[in-house]
PDB file of C-alpha atoms in Angstrom:
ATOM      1  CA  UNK N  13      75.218  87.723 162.687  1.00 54.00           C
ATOM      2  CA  UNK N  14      77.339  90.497 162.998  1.00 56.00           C
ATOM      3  CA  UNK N  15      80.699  89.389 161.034  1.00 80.00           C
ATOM      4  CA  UNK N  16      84.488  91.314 161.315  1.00 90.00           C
ATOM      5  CA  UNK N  17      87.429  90.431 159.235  1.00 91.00           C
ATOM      6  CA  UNK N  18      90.643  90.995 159.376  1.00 94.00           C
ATOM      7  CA  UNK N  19      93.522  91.443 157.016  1.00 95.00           C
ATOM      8  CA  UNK N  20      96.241  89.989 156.549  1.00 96.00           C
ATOM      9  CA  UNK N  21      95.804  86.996 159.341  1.00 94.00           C
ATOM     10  CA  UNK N  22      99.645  86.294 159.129  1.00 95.00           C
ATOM     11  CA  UNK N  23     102.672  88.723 158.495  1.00 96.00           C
ATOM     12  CA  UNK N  24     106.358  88.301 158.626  1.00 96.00           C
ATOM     13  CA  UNK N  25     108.381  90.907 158.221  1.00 95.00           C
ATOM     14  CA  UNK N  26     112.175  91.885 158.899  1.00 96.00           C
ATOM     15  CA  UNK N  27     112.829  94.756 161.791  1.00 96.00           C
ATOM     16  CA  UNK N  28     112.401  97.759 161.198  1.00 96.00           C
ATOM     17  CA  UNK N  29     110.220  97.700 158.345  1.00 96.00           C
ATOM     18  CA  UNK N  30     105.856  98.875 158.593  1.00 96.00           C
ATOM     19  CA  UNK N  31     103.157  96.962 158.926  1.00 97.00           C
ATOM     20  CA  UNK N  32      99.623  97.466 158.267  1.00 97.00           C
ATOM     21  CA  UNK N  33      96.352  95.794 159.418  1.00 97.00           C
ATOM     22  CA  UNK N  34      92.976  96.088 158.131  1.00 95.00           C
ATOM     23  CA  UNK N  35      89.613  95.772 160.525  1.00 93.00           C
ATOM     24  CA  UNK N  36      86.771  95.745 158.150  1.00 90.00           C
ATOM     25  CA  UNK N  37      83.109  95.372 159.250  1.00 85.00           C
ATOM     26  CA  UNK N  38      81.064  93.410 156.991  1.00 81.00           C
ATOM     27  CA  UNK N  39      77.897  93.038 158.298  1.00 70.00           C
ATOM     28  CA  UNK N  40      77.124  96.804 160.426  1.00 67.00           C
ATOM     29  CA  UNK N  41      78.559 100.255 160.797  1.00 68.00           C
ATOM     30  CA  UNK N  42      79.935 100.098 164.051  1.00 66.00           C
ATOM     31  CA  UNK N  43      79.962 102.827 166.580  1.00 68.00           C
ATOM     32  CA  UNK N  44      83.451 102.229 168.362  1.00 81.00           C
ATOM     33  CA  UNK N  45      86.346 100.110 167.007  1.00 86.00           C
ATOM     34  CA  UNK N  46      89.245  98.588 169.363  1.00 91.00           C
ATOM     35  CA  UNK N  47      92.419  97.634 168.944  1.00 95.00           C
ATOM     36  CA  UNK N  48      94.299  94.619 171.155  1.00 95.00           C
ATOM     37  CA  UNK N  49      97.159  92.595 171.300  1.00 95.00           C
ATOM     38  CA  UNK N  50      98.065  89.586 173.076  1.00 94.00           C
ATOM     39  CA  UNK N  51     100.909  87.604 173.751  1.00 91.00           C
ATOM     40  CA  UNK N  52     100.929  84.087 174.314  1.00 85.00           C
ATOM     41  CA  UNK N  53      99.412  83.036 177.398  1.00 80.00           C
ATOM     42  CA  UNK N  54      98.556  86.536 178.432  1.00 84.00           C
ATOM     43  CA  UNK N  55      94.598  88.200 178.381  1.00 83.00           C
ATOM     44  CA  UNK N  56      94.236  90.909 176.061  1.00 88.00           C
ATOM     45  CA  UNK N  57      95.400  94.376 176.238  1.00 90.00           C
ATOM     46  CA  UNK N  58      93.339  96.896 174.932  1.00 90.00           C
ATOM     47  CA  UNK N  59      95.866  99.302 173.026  1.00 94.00           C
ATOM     48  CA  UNK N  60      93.522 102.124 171.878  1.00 93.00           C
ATOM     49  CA  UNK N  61      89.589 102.902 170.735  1.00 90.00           C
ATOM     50  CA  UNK N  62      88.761 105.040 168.003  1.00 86.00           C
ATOM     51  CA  UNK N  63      85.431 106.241 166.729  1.00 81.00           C
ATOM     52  CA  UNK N  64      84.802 107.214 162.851  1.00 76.00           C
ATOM     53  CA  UNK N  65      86.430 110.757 161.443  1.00 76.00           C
ATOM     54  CA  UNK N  66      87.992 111.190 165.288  1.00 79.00           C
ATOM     55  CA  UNK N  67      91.969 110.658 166.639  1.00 84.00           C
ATOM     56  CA  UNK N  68      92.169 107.362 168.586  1.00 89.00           C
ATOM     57  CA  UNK N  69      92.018 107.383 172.448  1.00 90.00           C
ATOM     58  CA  UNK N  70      95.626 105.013 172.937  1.00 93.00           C
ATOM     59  CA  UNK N  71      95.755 103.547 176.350  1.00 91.00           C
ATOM     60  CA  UNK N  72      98.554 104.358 178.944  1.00 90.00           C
ATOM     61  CA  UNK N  73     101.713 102.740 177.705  1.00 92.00           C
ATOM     62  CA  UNK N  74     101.190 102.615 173.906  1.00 94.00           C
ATOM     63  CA  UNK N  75     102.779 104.668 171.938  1.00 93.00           C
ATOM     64  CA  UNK N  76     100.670 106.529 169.308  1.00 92.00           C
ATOM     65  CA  UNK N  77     103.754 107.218 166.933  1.00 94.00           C
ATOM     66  CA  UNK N  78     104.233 103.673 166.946  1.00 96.00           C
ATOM     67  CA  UNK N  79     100.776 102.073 165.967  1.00 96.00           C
ATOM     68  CA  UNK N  80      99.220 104.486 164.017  1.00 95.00           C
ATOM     69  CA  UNK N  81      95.385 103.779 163.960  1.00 93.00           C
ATOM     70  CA  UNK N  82      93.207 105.297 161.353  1.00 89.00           C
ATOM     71  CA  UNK N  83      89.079 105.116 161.358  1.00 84.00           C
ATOM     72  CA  UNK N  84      88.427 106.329 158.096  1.00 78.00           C
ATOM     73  CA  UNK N  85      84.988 104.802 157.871  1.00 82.00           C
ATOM     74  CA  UNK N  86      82.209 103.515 159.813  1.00 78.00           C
ATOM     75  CA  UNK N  87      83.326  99.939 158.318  1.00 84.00           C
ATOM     76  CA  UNK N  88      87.328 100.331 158.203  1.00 88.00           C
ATOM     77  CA  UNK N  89      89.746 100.468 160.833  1.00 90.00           C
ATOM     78  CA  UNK N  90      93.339 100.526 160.069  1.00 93.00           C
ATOM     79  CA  UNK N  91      96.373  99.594 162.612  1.00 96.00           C
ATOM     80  CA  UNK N  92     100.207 100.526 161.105  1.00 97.00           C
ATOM     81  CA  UNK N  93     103.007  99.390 162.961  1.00 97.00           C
ATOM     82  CA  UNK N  94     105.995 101.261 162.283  1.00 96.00           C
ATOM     83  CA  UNK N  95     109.393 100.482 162.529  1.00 96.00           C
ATOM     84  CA  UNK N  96     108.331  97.061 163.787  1.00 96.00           C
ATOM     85  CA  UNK N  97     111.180  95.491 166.429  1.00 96.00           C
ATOM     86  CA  UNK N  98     110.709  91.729 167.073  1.00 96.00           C
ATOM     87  CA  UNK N  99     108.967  92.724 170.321  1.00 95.00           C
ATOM     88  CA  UNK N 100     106.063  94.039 168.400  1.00 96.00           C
ATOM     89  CA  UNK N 101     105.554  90.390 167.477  1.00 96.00           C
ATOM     90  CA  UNK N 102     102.261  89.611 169.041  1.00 96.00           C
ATOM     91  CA  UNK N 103      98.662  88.558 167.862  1.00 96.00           C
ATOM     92  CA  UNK N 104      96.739  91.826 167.299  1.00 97.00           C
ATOM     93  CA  UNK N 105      93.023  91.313 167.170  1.00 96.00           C
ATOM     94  CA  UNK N 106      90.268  94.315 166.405  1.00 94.00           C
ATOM     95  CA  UNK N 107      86.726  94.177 167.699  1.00 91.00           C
ATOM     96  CA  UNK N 108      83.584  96.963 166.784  1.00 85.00           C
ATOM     97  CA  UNK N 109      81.106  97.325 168.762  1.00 77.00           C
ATOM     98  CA  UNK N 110      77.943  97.289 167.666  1.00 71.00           C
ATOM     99  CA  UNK N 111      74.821  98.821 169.498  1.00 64.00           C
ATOM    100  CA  UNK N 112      72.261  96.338 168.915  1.00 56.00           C
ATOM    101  CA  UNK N 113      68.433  97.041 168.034  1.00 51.00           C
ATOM    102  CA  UNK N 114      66.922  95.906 171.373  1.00 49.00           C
ATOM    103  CA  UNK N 115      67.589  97.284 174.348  1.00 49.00           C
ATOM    104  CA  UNK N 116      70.301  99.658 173.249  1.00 54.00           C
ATOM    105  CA  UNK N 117      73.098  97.580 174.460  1.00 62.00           C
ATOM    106  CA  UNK N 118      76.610  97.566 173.241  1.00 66.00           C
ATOM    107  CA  UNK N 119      78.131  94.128 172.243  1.00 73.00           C
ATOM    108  CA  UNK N 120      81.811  93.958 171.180  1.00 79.00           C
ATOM    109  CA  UNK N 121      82.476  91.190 168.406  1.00 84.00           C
ATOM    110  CA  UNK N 122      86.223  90.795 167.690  1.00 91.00           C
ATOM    111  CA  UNK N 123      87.782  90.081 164.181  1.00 93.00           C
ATOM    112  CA  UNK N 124      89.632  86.547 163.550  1.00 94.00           C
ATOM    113  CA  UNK N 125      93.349  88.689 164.588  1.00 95.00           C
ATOM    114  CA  UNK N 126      96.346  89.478 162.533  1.00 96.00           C
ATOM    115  CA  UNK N 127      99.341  87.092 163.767  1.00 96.00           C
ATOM    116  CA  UNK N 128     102.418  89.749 163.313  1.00 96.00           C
ATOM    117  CA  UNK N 129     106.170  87.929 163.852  1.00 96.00           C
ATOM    118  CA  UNK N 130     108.948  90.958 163.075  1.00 96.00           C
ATOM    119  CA  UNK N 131     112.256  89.309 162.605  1.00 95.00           C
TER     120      UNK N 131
ATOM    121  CA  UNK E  19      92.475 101.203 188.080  1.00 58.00           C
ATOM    122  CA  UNK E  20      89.862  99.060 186.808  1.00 64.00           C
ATOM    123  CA  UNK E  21      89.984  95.220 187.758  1.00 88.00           C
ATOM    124  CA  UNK E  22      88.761  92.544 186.288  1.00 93.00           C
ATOM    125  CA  UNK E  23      89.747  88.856 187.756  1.00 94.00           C
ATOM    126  CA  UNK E  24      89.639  85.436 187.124  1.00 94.00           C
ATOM    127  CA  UNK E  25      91.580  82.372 188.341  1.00 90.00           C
ATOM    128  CA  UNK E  26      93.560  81.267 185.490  1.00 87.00           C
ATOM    129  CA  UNK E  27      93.338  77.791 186.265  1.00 89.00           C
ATOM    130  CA  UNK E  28      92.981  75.492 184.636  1.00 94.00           C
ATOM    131  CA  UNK E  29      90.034  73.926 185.822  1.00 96.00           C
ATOM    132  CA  UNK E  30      89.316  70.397 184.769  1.00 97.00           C
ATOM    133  CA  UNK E  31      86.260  68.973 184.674  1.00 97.00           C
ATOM    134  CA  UNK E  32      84.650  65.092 183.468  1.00 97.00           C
ATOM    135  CA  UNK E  33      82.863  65.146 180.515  1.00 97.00           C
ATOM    136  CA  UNK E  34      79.242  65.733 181.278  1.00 97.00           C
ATOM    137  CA  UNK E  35      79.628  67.758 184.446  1.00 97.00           C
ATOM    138  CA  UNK E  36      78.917  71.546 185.642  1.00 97.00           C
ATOM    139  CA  UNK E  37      82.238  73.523 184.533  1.00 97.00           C
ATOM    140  CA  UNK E  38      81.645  77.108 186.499  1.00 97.00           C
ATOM    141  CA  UNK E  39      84.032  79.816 186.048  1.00 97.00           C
ATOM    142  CA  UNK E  40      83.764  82.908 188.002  1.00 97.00           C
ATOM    143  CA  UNK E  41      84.697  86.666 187.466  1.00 96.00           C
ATOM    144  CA  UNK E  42      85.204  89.572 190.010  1.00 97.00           C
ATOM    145  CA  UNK E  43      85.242  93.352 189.247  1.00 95.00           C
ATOM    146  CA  UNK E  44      86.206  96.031 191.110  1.00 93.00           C
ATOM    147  CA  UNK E  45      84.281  98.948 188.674  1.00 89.00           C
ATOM    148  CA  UNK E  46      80.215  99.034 190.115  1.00 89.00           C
ATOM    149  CA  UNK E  47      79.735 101.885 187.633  1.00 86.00           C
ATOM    150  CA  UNK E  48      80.106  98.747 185.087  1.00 88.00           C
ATOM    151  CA  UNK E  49      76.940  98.062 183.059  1.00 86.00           C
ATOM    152  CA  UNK E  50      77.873  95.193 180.586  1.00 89.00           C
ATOM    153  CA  UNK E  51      79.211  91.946 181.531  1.00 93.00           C
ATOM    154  CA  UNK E  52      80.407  89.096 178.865  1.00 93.00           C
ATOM    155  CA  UNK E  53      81.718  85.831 178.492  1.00 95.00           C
ATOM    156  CA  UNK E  54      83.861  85.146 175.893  1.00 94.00           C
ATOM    157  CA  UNK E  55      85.592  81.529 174.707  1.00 96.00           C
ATOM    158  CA  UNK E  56      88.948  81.991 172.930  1.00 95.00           C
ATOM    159  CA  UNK E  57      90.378  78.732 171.102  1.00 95.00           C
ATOM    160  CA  UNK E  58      94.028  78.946 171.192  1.00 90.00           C
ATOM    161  CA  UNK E  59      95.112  81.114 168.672  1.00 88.00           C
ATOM    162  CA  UNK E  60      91.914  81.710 167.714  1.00 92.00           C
ATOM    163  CA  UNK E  61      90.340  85.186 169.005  1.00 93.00           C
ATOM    164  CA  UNK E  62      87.677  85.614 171.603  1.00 93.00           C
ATOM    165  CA  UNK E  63      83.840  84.490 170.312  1.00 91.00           C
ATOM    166  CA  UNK E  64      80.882  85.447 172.475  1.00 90.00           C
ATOM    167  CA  UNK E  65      79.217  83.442 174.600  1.00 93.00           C
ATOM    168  CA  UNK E  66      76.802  85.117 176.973  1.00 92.00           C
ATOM    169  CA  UNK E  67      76.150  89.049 177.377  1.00 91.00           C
ATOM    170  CA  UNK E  68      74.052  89.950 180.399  1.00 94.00           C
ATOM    171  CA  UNK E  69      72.962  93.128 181.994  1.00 91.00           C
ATOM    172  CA  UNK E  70      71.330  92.918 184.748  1.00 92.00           C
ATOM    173  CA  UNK E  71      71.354  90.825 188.274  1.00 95.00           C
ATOM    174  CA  UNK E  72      70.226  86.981 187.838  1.00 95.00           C
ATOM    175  CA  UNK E  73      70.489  84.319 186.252  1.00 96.00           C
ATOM    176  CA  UNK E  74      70.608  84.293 181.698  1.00 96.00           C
ATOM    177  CA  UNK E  75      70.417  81.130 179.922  1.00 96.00           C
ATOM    178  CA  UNK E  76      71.214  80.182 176.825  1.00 94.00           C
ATOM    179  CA  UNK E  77      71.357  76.663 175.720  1.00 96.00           C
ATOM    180  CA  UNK E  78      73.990  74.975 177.751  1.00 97.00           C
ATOM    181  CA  UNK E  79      75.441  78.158 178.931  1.00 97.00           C
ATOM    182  CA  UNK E  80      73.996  80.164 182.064  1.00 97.00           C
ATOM    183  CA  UNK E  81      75.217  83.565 182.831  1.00 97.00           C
ATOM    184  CA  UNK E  82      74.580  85.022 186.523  1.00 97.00           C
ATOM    185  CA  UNK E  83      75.526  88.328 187.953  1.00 97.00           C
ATOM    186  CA  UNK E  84      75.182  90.224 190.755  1.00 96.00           C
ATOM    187  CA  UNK E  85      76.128  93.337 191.143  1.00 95.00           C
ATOM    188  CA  UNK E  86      75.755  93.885 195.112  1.00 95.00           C
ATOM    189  CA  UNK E  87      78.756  91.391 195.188  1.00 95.00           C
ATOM    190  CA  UNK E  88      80.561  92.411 191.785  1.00 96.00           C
ATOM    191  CA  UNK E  89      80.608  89.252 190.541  1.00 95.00           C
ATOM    192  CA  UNK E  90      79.813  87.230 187.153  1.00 97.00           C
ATOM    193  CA  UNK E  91      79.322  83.775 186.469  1.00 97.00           C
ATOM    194  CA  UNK E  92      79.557  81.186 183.659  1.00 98.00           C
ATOM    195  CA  UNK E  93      78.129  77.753 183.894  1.00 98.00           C
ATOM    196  CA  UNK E  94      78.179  75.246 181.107  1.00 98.00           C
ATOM    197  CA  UNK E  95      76.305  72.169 181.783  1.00 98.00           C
ATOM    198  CA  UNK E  96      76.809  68.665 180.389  1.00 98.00           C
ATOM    199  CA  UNK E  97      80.540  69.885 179.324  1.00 98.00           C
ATOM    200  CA  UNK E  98      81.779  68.677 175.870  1.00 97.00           C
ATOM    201  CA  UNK E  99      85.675  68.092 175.121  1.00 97.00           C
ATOM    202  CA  UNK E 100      85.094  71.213 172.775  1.00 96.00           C
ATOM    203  CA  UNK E 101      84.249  73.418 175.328  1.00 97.00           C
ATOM    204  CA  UNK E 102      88.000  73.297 176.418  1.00 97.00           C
ATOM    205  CA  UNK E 103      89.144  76.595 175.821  1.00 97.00           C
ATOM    206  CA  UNK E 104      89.794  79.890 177.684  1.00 96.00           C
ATOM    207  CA  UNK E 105      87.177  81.405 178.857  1.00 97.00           C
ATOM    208  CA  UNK E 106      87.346  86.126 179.234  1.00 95.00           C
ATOM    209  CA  UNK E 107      84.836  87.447 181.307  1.00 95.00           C
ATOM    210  CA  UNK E 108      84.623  91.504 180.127  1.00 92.00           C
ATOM    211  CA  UNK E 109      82.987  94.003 181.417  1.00 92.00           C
ATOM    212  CA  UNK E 110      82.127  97.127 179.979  1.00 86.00           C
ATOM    213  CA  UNK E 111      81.418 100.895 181.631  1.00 80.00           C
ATOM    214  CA  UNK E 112      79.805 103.754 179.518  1.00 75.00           C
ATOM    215  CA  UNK E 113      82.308 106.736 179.403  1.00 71.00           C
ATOM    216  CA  UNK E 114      82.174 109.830 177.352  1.00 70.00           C
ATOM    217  CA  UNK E 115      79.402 107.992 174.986  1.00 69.00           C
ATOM    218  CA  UNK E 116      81.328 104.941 174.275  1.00 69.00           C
ATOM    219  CA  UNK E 117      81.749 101.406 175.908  1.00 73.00           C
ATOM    220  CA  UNK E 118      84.916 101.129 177.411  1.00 78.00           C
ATOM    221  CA  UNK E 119      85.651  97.234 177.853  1.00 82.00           C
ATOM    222  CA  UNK E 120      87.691  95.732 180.492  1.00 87.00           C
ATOM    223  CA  UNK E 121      89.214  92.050 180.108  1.00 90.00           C
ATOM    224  CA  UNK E 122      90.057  89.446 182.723  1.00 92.00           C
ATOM    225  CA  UNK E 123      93.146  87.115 182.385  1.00 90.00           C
ATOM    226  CA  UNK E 124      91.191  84.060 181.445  1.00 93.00           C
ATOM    227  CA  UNK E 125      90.135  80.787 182.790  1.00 95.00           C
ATOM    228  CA  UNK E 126      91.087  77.632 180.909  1.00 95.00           C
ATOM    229  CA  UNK E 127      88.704  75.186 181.014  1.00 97.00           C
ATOM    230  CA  UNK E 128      89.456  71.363 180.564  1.00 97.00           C
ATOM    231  CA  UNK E 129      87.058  68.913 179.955  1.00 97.00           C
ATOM    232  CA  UNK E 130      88.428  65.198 179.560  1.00 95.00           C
ATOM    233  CA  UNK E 131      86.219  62.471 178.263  1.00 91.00           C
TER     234      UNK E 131
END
């Protein structure tokens, strides 16, 4: 099956300083990546989409100056966090979706997450 | 603004017995509907991925959906302890050539032997 990682799955880092988080498709060049994060207890937030060689589409409240996504390949997805406050500290998960060979249906599968703690 | 809702529970069920978790939208141009089960501090997994109104089964799992009523279903018969989790119904609307998704809250699910 279709198979995302993600890298690094933990990261703590003092205030202030930028971190970056690697979405990396293993098994399929996927059409669409996402980006999410989600606090404890909470559902997930979609923070932005991007497709390969094109800007990313940020959803309405995230700042694009502030989590800097880059789609430089069909199989890489890259989300920077800069200046990182201990706000920022969240569980930030990727997904690609992946239009399957039947039916020409989208399915989403999501990367294991990137546990970020900014101190 | 597109909805997506789901009583966060929890919902606790026997071991053995029907767990069903329902969904609402509020998008009808949505085409994709999914279940997901997130472990805690784990990230989501799919489950189910249906597409159009009835009933999908899969194993234990049974999607249903109906789209006159906007709703989507998940039931998981003969529940184990390790289907405890929280369980994301998404739902997904084509826009611009890609698949936007939309996420619900989550229901936790607990089943005690």
């Amino acid at each position: 099956g279709a198979v995302v990682s993600q890298h690094p799955s933990w990261v703590i880092c003092k205030s202030g300083t930028s971190v970056k988080i690697e979405c990396r498709s293993l098994d399929f060049q996927a059409t669409t990546m996402f980006w999410y994060r989600q606090f404890p207890k909470q559902s997930l937030m979609l923070m932005a989409t991007s497709n390969e060689g094109s800007k990313a589409t940020y959803e309405q409240g995230v700042e694009k100056d502030k989590f800097l996504i880059n789609h430089a390949s069909l199989t890489l997805s890259t989300l920077t966090v800069t200046s990182a406050h201990p706000e920022d500290s969240s569980f930030y998960i990727c997904s690609e979706s992946y239009l399957g060979l039947a039916g020409g249906q989208e399915t989403q599968y999501f990367g294991p997450g990137t546990r970020l703690l900014v101190l | 603004q597109k909805e997506v809702e789901q009583n966060s529970g929890p919902l606790s069920v026997p071991e053995g017995a029907i767990a069903s978790l329902n969904c609402t939208y509020s998008d009808r141009g949505s085409q994709s509907f999914f279940w997901y089960r997130q472990y805690s501090g784990k990230s989501p997994e799919l489950i189910m991925s249906i597409y159009s109104n009835g009933d999908k089964e899969d194993g234990r799992f049974t999607a249903q959906l109906n789209k006159a009523s906007q709703y989507v279903s998940l039931l998981i018969r003969d529940s184990q302890p390790s289907d405890s989790a929280t369980y994301l119904c998404a739902v997904e609307r084509e826009s611009g050539g890609s698949y936007i998704p939309t996420f619900g809250r989550g229901t936790s699910l607990i089943v005690h032997p």
